[in-house]
XYZ file of C-alpha atoms in Angstrom:
230
model
C 2.394 33.738 -14.114
C 4.854 31.015 -15.002
C 6.199 30.984 -11.450
C 2.712 30.533 -9.999
C 1.952 27.730 -12.440
C 5.141 25.938 -11.451
C 4.293 26.263 -7.783
C 0.824 24.816 -8.354
C 2.059 21.944 -10.486
C 2.505 18.557 -8.865
C 3.388 15.103 -10.098
C 1.466 12.310 -8.395
C 2.154 8.615 -8.953
C -0.549 5.989 -8.484
C 0.878 2.481 -8.149
C -0.978 -0.825 -8.163
C 0.005 -4.450 -8.593
C -2.536 -5.032 -11.378
C -4.595 -2.800 -13.646
C -7.724 -4.715 -12.610
C -7.565 -3.259 -9.121
C -7.631 0.375 -10.268
C -9.259 0.191 -13.714
C -12.114 2.606 -12.838
C -9.549 5.174 -11.680
C -7.487 4.694 -14.833
C -10.598 5.353 -16.926
C -11.381 8.450 -14.844
C -7.868 9.809 -15.377
C -7.986 9.029 -19.092
C -11.034 11.270 -19.359
C -8.968 14.027 -17.722
C -5.888 13.360 -19.897
C -4.134 12.425 -16.632
C -4.110 16.061 -15.498
C -6.496 17.515 -12.913
C -6.208 21.144 -11.749
C -2.599 21.332 -13.001
C -1.744 18.165 -11.096
C -0.242 15.501 -13.333
C -1.033 11.870 -12.534
C 0.989 8.846 -13.618
C -0.200 5.260 -13.267
C 2.350 2.519 -12.610
C 1.398 -1.155 -12.721
C 4.184 -2.742 -10.709
C 3.285 -6.417 -11.007
C 2.418 -8.783 -8.183
C 4.701 -9.251 -5.179
C 7.446 -7.389 -3.396
C 10.237 -8.063 -5.871
C 8.570 -6.554 -8.947
C 7.137 -3.706 -6.888
C 10.536 -2.701 -5.501
C 12.181 -2.787 -8.934
C 9.494 -1.026 -10.948
C 8.782 1.586 -8.298
C 12.463 2.486 -7.912
C 12.910 2.619 -11.684
C 9.900 4.915 -11.996
C 11.168 7.222 -9.234
C 14.544 7.532 -10.951
C 12.978 8.353 -14.308
C 10.358 10.799 -13.051
C 10.468 11.586 -9.355
C 6.935 12.259 -8.073
C 5.930 14.797 -5.452
C 3.534 12.304 -3.939
C 2.887 8.587 -4.354
C -0.226 6.485 -3.762
C -0.419 2.713 -3.671
C -3.859 1.158 -4.033
C -4.938 -2.457 -4.038
C -6.893 -5.228 -2.384
C -5.936 -7.037 0.811
C -6.974 -9.738 3.240
C -8.288 -8.938 6.713
C -7.275 -10.797 9.868
C -10.442 -10.002 11.807
C -14.092 -9.058 11.528
C -13.394 -5.550 12.787
C -12.252 -4.814 9.243
C -14.960 -6.455 7.141
C -14.935 -7.353 3.470
C -15.512 -4.295 1.311
C -14.047 -1.791 3.766
C -11.289 0.607 2.702
C -8.352 1.316 5.007
C -5.159 3.329 5.064
C -1.934 1.618 6.087
C 0.021 3.432 8.783
C 2.631 0.695 9.291
C 4.030 -2.240 7.320
C 5.815 -5.200 8.900
C 8.047 -7.824 7.285
C 6.316 -11.146 7.764
C 8.213 -13.557 5.537
C 11.888 -12.597 5.683
C 13.782 -14.694 8.197
C 14.102 -18.322 9.255
C 11.967 -21.084 10.695
C 13.568 -22.801 13.669
C 11.478 -25.720 14.799
C 7.928 -24.451 14.994
C 8.996 -20.840 15.456
C 9.505 -18.119 12.859
C 12.339 -15.681 13.498
C 12.418 -12.558 11.354
C 15.534 -10.648 10.356
C 15.335 -8.534 13.506
C 15.173 -11.587 15.758
C 18.204 -12.976 13.927
C 20.150 -9.755 14.436
C 20.617 -9.188 10.709
C 18.993 -5.755 10.901
C 18.560 -3.554 13.956
C 14.950 -2.712 14.778
C 15.560 1.041 14.319
C 17.905 0.820 11.372
C 16.827 3.300 8.678
C 14.083 3.316 7.509
C 12.668 0.962 10.159
C 11.065 2.184 13.365
C 10.719 -0.550 16.000
C 10.795 -3.139 13.217
C 8.047 -1.367 11.283
C 7.923 0.758 8.150
C 5.739 3.584 9.405
C 4.238 6.335 7.293
C 5.371 9.658 8.833
C 3.299 11.757 6.420
C -0.217 10.773 7.478
C -0.765 13.634 9.936
C 0.002 16.162 7.202
C -2.379 14.583 4.692
C -6.170 14.713 4.388
C -7.834 12.014 6.504
C -10.057 10.703 3.682
C -12.431 9.193 6.242
C -10.734 5.799 6.436
C -9.376 3.876 9.449
C -5.625 3.428 9.756
C -4.296 -0.099 10.159
C -1.187 -2.211 10.584
C -0.279 -4.494 7.688
C 2.045 -7.467 7.436
C 3.790 -8.107 4.132
C 3.737 -11.675 2.822
C 4.679 -12.813 -0.682
C 1.931 -15.403 -0.632
C -1.733 -15.750 0.242
C -1.675 -17.141 3.769
C -3.846 -20.238 4.237
C -2.235 -22.446 6.903
C -3.813 -22.099 10.322
C -0.426 -22.376 12.053
C 1.047 -19.628 9.876
C -1.888 -17.334 10.536
C -1.540 -17.900 14.282
C 2.184 -17.114 14.099
C 1.620 -13.872 12.193
C -1.193 -12.813 14.498
C 0.748 -13.491 17.682
C 4.020 -12.024 16.465
C 2.829 -8.901 14.632
C -0.801 -8.288 15.645
C -1.658 -7.180 12.087
C -5.015 -5.994 10.815
C -4.434 -6.902 7.165
C -1.935 -8.603 4.857
C -0.759 -7.688 1.367
C 2.064 -8.645 -0.964
C 3.324 -5.259 -2.163
C 2.882 -2.833 0.730
C 6.227 -3.469 2.426
C 8.174 -2.707 -0.751
C 6.122 0.426 -1.382
C 6.728 1.806 2.110
C 10.407 0.855 2.017
C 11.167 2.533 -1.314
C 9.166 5.674 -0.518
C 10.853 6.044 2.870
C 14.330 5.534 1.429
C 13.667 8.014 -1.375
C 11.934 10.473 0.986
C 8.801 10.715 -1.142
C 5.517 11.470 0.663
C 3.124 8.569 0.262
C -0.062 6.867 1.283
C -1.198 3.274 0.862
C -4.878 2.369 0.725
C -6.388 -1.102 0.593
C -9.875 -2.511 0.161
C -10.670 -5.821 1.829
C -11.591 -8.624 -0.567
C -11.370 -11.592 1.812
C -10.463 -12.822 5.252
C -6.965 -14.219 5.692
C -6.991 -18.003 5.358
C -10.004 -18.160 3.059
C -9.024 -19.733 -0.279
C -12.504 -20.374 -1.624
C -12.976 -17.476 -4.043
C -16.741 -17.882 -3.677
C -16.305 -16.350 -0.230
C -14.263 -13.433 -1.578
C -15.843 -10.250 -2.879
C -13.432 -8.767 -5.383
C -16.093 -6.711 -7.133
C -17.175 -4.951 -3.944
C -13.580 -4.360 -2.868
C -12.554 -2.932 -6.245
C -15.653 -0.731 -6.435
C -15.070 0.744 -2.976
C -11.321 1.059 -3.526
C -11.756 3.125 -6.671
C -14.495 5.277 -5.207
C -12.085 6.281 -2.458
C -9.109 6.545 -4.831
C -10.949 8.913 -7.175
C -11.956 10.955 -4.126
C -8.280 11.134 -3.139
C -7.270 12.174 -6.654
C -9.795 15.010 -6.552
C -8.630 16.053 -3.088
C -4.962 16.104 -4.072
C -5.799 17.980 -7.265
C -7.297 20.805 -5.206
C -4.222 21.229 -3.006
C -2.254 24.405 -3.661
């Protein structure tokens, strides 16, 4: 019996930049004592931005290596095809703020020849999730995200990102999450709920409440789905 219990056990990490974004899920897990169907769940609040995410995620992996990792948070959408309130899964992350500006042009680290476009763990300059086909679909569209350690507001910057990377959404922590998980060979998934359109700084035109509500509804659904895996 002990062998079967060990086989069924699984450690799953849920990472988010802030507790606000996943508070309903935290409360759900607290009611379950962070264990559902012999699956143990750990919540990691990494802090905002790529730097704190990379450090705290790596530290957590070294202390207690998970079998699966989920990152959940809000994001900005580049187009109306992904409206405010929608929940998406990220299939690819792109580095959007590491490089140099030469004149009116942004050159990333691949353009500058500092990293080759297929250098591990990159695939044609992207950090792609190779695990998605083996995971439940969860009924969400898959998108391309660009990682920026800022909230993009300048029209020229938005045009550069759109032309260069053709992204669907932007976030601050997704690149670091994909990078660390790929390097450590830990299966992962990143989900985001759209709170605003990229370039919109007037918070009156954001909908954080709707994004957080929909994000956690989907996240709790994912927790239940993973808990039932054998």
